[in-house]
Coordinates of C-alpha atoms in Angstrom, one line a residue:
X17 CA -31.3 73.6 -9.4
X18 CA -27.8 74.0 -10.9
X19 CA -26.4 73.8 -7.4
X20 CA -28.0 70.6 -6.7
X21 CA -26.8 69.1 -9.9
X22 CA -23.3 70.2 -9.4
X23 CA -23.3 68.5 -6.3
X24 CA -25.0 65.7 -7.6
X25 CA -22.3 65.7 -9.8
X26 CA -19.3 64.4 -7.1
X27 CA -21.4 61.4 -6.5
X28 CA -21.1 60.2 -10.0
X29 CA -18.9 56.7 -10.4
X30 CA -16.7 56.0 -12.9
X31 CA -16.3 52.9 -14.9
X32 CA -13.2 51.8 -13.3
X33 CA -14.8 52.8 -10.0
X34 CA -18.1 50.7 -10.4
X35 CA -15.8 47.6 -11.8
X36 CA -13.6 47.4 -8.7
X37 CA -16.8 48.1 -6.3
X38 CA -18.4 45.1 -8.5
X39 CA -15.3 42.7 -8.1
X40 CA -15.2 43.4 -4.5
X41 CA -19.2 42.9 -3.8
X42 CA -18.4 39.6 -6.0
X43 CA -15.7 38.3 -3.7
X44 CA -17.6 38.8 -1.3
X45 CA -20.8 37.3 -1.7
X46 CA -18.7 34.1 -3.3
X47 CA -16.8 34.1 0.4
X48 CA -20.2 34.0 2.2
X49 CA -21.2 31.3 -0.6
X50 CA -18.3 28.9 0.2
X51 CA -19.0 29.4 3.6
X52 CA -22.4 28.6 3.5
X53 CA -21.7 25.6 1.5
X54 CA -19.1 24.3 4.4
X55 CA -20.8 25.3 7.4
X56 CA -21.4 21.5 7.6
X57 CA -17.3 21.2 8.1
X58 CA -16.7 24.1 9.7
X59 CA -19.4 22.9 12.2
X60 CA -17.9 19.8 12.7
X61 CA -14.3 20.9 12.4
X62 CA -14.9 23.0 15.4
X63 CA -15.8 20.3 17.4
X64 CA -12.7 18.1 17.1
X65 CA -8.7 18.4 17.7
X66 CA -6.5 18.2 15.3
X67 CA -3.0 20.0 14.3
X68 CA -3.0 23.6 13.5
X69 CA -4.0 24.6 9.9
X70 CA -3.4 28.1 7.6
X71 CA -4.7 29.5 4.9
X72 CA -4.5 27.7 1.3
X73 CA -1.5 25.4 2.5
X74 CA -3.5 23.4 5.7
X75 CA -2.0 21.4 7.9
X76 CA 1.0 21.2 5.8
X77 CA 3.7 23.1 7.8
X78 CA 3.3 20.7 10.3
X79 CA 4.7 17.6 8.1
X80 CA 7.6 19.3 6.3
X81 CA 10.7 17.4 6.7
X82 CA 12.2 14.0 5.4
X83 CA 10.2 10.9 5.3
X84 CA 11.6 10.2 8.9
X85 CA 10.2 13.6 10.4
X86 CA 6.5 13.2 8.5
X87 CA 6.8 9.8 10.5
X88 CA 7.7 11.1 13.5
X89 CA 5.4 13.7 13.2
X90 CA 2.5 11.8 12.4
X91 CA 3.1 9.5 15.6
X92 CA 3.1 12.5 17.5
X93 CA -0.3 13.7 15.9
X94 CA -1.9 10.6 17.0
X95 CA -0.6 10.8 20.8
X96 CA -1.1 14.7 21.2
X97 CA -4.6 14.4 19.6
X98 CA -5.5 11.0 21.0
X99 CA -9.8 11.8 20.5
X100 CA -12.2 9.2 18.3
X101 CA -11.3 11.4 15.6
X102 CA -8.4 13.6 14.6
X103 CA -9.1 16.5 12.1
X104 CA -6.6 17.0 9.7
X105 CA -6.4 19.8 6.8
X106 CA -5.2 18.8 3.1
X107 CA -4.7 22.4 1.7
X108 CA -8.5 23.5 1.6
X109 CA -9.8 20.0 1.7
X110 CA -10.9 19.3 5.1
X111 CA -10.4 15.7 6.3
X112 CA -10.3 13.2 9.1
X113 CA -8.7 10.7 10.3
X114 CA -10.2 7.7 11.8
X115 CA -8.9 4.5 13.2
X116 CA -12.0 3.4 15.3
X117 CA -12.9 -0.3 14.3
X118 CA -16.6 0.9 14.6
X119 CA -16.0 3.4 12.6
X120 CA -14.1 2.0 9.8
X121 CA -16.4 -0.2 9.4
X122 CA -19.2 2.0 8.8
X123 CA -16.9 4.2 5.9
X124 CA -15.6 1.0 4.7
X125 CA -18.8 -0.6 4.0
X126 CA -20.9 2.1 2.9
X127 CA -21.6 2.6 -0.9
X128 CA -20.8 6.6 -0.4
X129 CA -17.7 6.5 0.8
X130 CA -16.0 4.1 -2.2
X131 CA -14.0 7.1 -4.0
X132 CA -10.7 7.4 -3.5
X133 CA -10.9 10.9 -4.3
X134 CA -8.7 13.8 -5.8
X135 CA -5.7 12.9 -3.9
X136 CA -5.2 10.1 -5.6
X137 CA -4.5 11.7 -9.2
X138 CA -1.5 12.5 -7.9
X139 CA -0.6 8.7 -7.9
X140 CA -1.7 8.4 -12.0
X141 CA 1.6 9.1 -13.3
X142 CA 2.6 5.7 -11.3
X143 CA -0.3 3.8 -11.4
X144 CA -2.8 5.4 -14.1
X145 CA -6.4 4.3 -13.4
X146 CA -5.7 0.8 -11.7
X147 CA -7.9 -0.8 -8.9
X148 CA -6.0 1.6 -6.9
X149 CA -7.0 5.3 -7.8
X150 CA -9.8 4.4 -10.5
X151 CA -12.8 6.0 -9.9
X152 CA -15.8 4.0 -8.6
X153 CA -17.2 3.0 -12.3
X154 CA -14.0 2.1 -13.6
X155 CA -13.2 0.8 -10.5
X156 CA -16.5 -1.7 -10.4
X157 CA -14.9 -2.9 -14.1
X158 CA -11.7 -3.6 -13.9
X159 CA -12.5 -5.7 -10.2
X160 CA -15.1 -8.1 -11.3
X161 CA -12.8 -9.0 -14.3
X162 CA -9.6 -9.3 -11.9
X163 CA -10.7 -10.8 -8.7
X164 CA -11.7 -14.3 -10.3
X165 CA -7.8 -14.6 -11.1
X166 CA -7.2 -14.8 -7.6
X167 CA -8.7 -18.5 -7.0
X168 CA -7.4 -21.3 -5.0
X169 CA -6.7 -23.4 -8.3
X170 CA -3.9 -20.3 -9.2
X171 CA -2.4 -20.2 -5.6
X172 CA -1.2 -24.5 -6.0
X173 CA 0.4 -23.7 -9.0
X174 CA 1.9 -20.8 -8.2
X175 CA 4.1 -23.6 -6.2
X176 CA 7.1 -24.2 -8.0
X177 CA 7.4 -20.3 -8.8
X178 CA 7.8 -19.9 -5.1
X179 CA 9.7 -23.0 -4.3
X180 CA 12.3 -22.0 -7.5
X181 CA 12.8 -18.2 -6.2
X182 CA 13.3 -19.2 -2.7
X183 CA 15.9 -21.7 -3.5
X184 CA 17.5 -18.7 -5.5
X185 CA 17.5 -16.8 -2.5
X186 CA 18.9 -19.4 0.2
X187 CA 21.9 -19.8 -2.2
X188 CA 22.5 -16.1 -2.9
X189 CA 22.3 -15.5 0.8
X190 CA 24.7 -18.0 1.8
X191 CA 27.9 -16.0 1.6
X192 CA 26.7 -14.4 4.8
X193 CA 26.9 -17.5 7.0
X194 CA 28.8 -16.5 9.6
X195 CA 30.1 -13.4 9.2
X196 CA 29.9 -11.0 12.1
X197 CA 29.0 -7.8 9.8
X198 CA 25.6 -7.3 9.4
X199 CA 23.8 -7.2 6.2
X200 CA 20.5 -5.8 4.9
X201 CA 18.3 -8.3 4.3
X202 CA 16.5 -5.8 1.7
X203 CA 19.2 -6.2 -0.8
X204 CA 18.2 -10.0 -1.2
X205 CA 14.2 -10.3 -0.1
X206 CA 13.0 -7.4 -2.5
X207 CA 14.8 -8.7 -5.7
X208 CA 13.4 -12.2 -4.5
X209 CA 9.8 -10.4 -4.3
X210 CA 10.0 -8.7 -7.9
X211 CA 10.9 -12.2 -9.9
X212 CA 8.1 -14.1 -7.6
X213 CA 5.7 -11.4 -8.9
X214 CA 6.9 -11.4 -12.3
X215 CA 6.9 -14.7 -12.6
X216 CA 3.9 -15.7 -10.9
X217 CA 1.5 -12.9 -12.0
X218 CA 2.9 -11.5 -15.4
X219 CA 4.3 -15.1 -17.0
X220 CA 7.7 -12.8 -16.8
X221 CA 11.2 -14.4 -15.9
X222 CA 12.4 -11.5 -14.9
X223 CA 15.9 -12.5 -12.7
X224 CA 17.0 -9.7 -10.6
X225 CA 18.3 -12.1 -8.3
X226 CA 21.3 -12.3 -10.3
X227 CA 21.3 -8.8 -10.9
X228 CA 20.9 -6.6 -7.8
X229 CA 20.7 -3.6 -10.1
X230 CA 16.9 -2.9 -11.3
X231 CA 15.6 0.0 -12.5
X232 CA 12.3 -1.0 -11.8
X233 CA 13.0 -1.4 -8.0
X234 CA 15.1 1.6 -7.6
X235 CA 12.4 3.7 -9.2
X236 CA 9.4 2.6 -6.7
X237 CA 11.5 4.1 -4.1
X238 CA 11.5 7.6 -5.5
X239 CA 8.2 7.8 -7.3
X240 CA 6.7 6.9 -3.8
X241 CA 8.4 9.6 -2.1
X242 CA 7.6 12.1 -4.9
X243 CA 3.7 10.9 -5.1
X244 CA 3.0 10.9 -1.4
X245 CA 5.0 14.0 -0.4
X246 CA 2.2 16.1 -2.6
X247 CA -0.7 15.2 -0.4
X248 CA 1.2 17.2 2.3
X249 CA 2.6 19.7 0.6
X250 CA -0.1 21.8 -1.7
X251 CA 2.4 24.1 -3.4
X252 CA 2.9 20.6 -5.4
X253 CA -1.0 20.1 -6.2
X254 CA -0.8 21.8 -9.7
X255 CA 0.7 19.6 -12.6
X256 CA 3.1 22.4 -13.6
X257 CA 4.7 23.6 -10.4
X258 CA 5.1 19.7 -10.0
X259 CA 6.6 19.1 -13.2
X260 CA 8.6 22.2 -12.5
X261 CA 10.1 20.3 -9.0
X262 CA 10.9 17.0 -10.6
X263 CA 13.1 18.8 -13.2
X264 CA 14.8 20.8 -10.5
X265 CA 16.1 17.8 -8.9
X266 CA 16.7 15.7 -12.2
X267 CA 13.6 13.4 -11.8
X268 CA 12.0 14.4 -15.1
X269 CA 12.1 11.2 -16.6
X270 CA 11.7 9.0 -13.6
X271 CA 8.3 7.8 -14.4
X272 CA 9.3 6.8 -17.9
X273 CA 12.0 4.5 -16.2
X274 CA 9.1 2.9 -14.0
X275 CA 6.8 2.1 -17.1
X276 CA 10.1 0.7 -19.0
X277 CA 9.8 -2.7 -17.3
X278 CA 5.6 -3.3 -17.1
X279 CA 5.4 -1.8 -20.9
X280 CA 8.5 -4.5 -21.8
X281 CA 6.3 -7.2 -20.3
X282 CA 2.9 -6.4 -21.8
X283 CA 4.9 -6.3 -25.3
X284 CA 6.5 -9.7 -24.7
X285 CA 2.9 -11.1 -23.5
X286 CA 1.3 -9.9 -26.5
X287 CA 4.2 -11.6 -28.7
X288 CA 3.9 -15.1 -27.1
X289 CA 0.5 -15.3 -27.5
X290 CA 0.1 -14.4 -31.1
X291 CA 2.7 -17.2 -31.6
X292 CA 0.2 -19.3 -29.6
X293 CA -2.1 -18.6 -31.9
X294 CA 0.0 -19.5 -35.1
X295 CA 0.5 -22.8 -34.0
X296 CA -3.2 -23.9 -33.1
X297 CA -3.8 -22.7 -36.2
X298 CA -1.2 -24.7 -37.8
X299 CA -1.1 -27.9 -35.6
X300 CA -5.0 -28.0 -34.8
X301 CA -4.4 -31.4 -33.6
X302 CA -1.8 -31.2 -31.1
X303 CA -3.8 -32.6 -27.9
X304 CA -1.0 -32.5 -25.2
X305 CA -0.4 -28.7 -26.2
X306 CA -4.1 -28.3 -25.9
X307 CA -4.6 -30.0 -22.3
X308 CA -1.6 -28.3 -21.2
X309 CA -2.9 -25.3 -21.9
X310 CA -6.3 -26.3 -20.3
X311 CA -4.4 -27.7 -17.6
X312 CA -2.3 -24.3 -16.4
X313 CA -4.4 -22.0 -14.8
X314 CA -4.2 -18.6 -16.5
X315 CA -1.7 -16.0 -14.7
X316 CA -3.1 -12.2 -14.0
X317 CA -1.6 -10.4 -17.1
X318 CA -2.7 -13.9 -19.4
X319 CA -6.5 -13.4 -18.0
X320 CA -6.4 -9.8 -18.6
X321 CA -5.4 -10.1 -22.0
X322 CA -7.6 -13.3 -22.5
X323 CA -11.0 -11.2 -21.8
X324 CA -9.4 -7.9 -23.4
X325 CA -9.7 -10.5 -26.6
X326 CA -13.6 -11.6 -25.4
X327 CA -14.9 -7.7 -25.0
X328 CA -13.2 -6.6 -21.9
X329 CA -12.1 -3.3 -23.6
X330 CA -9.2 -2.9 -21.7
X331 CA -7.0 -0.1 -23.2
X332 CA -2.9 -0.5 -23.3
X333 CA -3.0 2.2 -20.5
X334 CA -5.4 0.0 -18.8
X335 CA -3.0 -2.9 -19.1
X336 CA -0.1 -1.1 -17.9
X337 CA -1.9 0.6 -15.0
X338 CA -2.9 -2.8 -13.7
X339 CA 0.6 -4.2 -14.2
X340 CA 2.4 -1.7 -12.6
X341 CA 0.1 -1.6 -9.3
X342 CA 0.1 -5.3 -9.5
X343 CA 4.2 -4.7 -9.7
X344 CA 4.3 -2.6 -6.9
X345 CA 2.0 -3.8 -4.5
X346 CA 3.4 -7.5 -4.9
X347 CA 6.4 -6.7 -4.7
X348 CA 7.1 -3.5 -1.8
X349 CA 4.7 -4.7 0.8
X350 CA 5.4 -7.9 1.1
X351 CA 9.2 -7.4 0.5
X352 CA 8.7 -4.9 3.9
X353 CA 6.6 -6.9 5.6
X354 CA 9.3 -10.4 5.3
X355 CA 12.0 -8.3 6.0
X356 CA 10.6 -6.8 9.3
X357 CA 9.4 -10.2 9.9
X358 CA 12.5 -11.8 10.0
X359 CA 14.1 -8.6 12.1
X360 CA 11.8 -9.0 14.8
X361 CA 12.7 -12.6 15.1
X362 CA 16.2 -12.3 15.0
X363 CA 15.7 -9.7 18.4
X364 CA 13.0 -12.2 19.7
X365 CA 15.5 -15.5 19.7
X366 CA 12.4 -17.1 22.1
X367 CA 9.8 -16.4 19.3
X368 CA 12.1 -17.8 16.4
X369 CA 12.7 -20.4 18.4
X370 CA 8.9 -21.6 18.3
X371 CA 8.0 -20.7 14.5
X372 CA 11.4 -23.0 13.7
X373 CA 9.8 -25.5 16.0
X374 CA 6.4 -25.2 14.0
X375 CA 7.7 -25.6 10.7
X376 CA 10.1 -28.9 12.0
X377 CA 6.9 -30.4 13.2
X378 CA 4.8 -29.9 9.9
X379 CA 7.8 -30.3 7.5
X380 CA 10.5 -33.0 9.4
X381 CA 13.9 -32.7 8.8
X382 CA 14.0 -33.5 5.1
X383 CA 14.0 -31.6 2.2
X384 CA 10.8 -32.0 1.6
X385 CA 9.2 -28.9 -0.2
X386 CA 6.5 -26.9 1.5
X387 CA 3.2 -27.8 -0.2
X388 CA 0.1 -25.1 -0.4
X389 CA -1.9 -27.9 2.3
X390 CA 1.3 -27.3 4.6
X391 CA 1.0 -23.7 4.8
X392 CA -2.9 -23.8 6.6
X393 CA -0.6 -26.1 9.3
X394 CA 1.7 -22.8 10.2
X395 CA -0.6 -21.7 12.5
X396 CA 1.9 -20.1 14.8
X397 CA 3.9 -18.0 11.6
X398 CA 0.7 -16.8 10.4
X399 CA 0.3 -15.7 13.8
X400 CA 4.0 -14.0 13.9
X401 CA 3.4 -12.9 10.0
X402 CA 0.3 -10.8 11.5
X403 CA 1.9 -9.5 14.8
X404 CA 4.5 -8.2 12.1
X405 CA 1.7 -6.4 9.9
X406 CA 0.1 -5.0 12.6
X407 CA 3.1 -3.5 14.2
X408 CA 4.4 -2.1 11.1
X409 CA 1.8 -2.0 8.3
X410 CA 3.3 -1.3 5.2
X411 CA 1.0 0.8 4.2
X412 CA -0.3 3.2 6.9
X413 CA -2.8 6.0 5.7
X414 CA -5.4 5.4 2.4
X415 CA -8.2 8.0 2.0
X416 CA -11.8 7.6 1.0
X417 CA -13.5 10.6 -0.4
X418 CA -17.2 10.7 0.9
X419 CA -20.4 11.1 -1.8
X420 CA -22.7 11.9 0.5
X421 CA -23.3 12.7 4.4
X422 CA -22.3 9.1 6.6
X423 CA -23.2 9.2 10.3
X424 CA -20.3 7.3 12.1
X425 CA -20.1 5.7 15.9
X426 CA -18.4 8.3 17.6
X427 CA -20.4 10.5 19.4
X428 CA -22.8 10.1 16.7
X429 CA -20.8 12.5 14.4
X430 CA -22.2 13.2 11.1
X431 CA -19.2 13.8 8.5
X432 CA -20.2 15.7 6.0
X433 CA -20.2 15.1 2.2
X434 CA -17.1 15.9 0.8
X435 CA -15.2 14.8 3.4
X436 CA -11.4 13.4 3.0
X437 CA -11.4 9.9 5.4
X438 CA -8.1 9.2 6.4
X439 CA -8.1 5.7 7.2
X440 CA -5.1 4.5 9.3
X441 CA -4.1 1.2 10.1
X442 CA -1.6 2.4 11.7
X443 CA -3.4 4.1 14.6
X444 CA -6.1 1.3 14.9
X445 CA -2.7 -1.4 15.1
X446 CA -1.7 1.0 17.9
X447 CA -5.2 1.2 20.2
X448 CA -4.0 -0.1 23.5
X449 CA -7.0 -0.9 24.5
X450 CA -7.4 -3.1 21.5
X451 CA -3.7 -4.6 21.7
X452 CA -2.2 -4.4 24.9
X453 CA 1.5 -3.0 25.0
X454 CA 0.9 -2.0 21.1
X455 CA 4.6 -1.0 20.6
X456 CA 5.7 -4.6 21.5
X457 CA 6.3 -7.7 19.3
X458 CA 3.3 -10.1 20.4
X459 CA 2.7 -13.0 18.1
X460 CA 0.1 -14.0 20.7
X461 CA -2.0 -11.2 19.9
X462 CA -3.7 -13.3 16.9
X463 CA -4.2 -16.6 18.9
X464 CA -7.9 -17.7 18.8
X465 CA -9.0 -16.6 22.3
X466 CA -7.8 -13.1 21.3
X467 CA -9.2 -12.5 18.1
X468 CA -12.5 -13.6 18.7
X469 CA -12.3 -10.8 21.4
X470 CA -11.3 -8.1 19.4
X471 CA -14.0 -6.3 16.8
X472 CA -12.9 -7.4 13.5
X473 CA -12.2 -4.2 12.0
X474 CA -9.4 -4.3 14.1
X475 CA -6.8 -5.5 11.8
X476 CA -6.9 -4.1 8.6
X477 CA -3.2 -4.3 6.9
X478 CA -4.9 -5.0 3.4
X479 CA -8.2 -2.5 3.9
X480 CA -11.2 -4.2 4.6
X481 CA -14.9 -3.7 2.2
X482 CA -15.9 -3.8 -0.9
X483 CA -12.4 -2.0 -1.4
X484 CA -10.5 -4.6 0.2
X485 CA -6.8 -5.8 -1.5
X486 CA -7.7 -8.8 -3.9
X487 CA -3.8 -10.3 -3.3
X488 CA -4.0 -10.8 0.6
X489 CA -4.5 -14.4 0.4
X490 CA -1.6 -14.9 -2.3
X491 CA 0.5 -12.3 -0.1
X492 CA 0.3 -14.4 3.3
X493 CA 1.1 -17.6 1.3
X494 CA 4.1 -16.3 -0.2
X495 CA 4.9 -15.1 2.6
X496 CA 4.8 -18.4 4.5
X497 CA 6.4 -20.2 1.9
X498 CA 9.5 -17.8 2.0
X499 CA 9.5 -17.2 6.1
X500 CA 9.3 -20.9 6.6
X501 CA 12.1 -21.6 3.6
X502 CA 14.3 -19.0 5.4
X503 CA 13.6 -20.5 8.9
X504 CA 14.9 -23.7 7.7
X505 CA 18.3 -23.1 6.5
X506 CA 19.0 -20.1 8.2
X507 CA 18.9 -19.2 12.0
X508 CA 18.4 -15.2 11.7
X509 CA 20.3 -12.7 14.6
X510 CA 20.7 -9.0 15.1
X511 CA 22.2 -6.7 17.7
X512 CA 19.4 -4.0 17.6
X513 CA 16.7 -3.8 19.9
X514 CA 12.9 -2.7 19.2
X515 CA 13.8 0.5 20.5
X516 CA 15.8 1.3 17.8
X517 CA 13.9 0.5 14.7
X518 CA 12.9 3.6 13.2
X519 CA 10.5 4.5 11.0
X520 CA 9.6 6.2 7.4
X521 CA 7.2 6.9 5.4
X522 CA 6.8 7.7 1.6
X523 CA 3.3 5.7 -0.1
X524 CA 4.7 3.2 2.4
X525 CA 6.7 2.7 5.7
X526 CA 10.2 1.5 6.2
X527 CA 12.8 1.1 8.1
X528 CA 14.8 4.2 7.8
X529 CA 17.9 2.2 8.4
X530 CA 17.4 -1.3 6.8
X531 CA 16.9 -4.7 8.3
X532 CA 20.4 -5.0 9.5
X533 CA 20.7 -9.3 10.9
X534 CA 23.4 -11.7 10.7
X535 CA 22.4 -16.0 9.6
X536 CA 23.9 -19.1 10.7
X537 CA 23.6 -22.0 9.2
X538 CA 20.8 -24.9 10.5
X539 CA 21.8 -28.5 10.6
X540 CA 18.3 -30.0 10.9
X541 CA 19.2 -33.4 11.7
X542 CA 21.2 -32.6 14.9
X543 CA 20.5 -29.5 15.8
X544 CA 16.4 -28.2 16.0
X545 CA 17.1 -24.7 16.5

């Protein structure tokens, strides 16, 4: 009996024994958990191509680099991998991306797949909680008080805004008439985009025309790079290592320069209209100040702040959020957009040589200013403002975090909830079977017979959904306004060729070396091109 107990004895445990045993048995079973959970995307993960991922950190070794090489890189994922769907790993988050038009219009449409998702806190130190990253709720909120601004009625008398910049830029850009050195056409047509969108949206006279120097502008730049590069890289995805890299490389304050501006213009709003307010109350019965302001259509920031006033319950974060992505997004795409417009005229002499036709037709020599009925008349530059966004959309990847499972066209695939959707306008721009010869410049491309042949989720430089971009239609008419003002004083040239435009990408793609053109002057009374 002693015996037996003895030897009973060396099969006791001890405490730190049984703890490590238990720790081990935990990991365990919380492995075989997780994977039970994901056998969904592991399932369909196996099915589809896709670069090659690692533990913790993904997909993200192949994207390290400069914005150039994630470019280049991502091209080169969607020719090596050229399948319906492409799977992608964000860390631990698995994700796809899809650039189908009968696809994207199934994730676009569909009430589950409206989240942004966790990506896109790392874009709240930009943008906060705007119609960009919000969540769904807030999201639903902050849209049906913003999109009514966007009405027909705003768009005339946003006129003389356009009309007032525009002449600010032909005269600034006049001291490059004729010179053989080529210029950037960034360094005039961004500051020209910021006051528009200042002016136009926030009630702001801003001027960086005169000033090439902003703060503002050179900050988008950076924070873009900074915000984007953490999706790829997930050593960056806590807050602290983050914070950790900006202050390594002197960027600790940079998102307290990008609020300066927006915050500046908010106080200033806020100013003027309790002033307003002082003198209705004091000079009830001033009826032309009354009718004019009845008669001026109410600009984005004045609207927001008119129903923060009415119950809106808009906090000053709120305010600012919405400024800034109304900031950026007004002014960076379509300040990319005009400038690889008017590149890939100035290499297609031919193409010019028809918009500039166009415009003489619906304008005449005069000086008469464009009007908001003239711009519906420039069928052919809406065409070659089109061809430019789907050749180079500015902004290529968005994401859509999926609430629940969606069944999609291809191969009747079932993503799974949980799912990242990489949606890429890009690759969809790119389809050759879509767009013939999808590398070239075709304006031709969006003439009638063509559209109406193509499936309508085709084209999708602004999204497309419920989660569409509220400014497209004041984007495409400023754009007109400025393209056709350009066009008409200026003949636009350039030495490059197609080939050698090169791309980047940060929250947006560029040019990595500029829009580099030379201008002559027109003489539209003896000379039509």
């Amino acid at each position: 009996m002693n015996k037996a107990m003895e030897s009973m004895d060396g099969f006791r445990v001890s405490k730190f024994e049984f703890m490590m045993y238990g720790a081990i048995f935990l990991v365990i079973a919380l492995w075989y958990y997780y994977k039970w959970n994901r056998k969904d995307v592991n399932r369909l993960a196996a099915k589809l191509k896709g670069p090659p991922s690692y533990p913790i950190i993904g997909s993200g070794l192949e994207f390290l680099g400069t914005p150039q090489q994630v470019m280049e890189n991502l091209l080169k994922c969607f020719q090596k991998y050229n399948s319906e769907l492409i799977k992608i790993w964000l860390g631990t988050s698995f994700a796809v991306i899809i650039y189908k038009p009968e696809d994207l219009q199934i994730v676009l449409n569909n009430s589950k797949s409206l989240e942004k998702g966790n990506f896109y806190s790392f874009f709240k130190n930009t943008v906060g909680e705007s119609l960009f990253s919000a969540p769904v709720d807030k999201w639903r909120l902050h849209r049906r008080i913003i999109a009514p601004v966007f009405n027909n009625k705003l768009m005339k008398h946003l006129f003389p805004v356009f009309h007032e910049k525009n002449e600010i830029l032909i005269k600034k850009i006049s001291i490059e008439v004729d010179k053989t050195q080529p210029f950037n056409l960034w360094d005039y047509i961004a500051s020209t985009s910021l006051d528009t969108i200042c002016q136009t949206m926030m009630g702001y006279k801003l001027d960086t025309q005169s000033n090439i120097e902003s703060e503002f502008a050179n900050s988008i730049k950076i924070v873009s790079e900074l915000d984007f590069m953490r999706t790829y890289k997930p050593w960056l995805y806590p807050d602290i290592i983050f914070t950790i890299y900006r202050k390594c490389k002197g960027l600790q304050n940079i998102y307290k320069d990008l609020h300066k501006l927006p915050n500046q213009i908010i106080k200033q709003k806020k100013e003027k209209i309790a002033q307003r307010k002082i003198i209705n109350r004091t000079d009830a019965s001033d009826d032309s100040f009354n009718r004019n302001e009845k008669n001026n259509p109410k600009v984005f920031l004045d609207k927001l702040l008119q129903l923060n006033e009415t119950g809106a319950n808009l906090s000053d974060e709120d305010l600012r959020d919405e400024v800034v992505t109304m900031m950026i997004a007004g002014t960076e795409t379509t300040a990319i957009t005009l400038c690889f417009c008017l590149l890939l005229l100035a290499i297609h002499q031919d193409i010019q040589d028809k918009v500039y036709e166009e415009i003489y037709e619906v304008l005449g020599e005069n000086d008469e200013l464009i009007t908001f009925e003239d711009t519906f008349k420039l069928n052919y530059l809406e065409q070659v403002i089109k061809e430019t966004l789907r050749l180079y959309p500015p902004g290529p990847l968005f994401l859509r975090e999926l609430q629940d499972d969606i069944k999609i066209s291809s191969n009747n695939y079932v993503l799974p909830k949980g799912t990242t959707c990489i949606i890429s306008p890009l690759g969809t721009h790119h389809i050759s079977e879509l767009y013939p010869n999808p590398w070239s410049f075709d304006p031709d491309n969006f003439n009638f017979e063509n559209v109406m042949k193509r499936h309508k989720y085709s084209f999708i430089p602004f999204s497309s959904g419920p989660r569409n971009c509220l400014g497209a239609k004041y984007a495409m008419l400023s754009m007109k306004v400025l393209v056709s003002t350009f066009l008409r004083n200026y003949s636009v040239h350039t030495d490059i060729k197609l080939s050698d435009i090169k791309l980047e990408i940060d929250l947006l793609m560029r040019s990595v070396h500029g829009y580099p053109v030379t201008i002559r002057s027109r003489d539209r009374r003896n000379n039509r091109k």
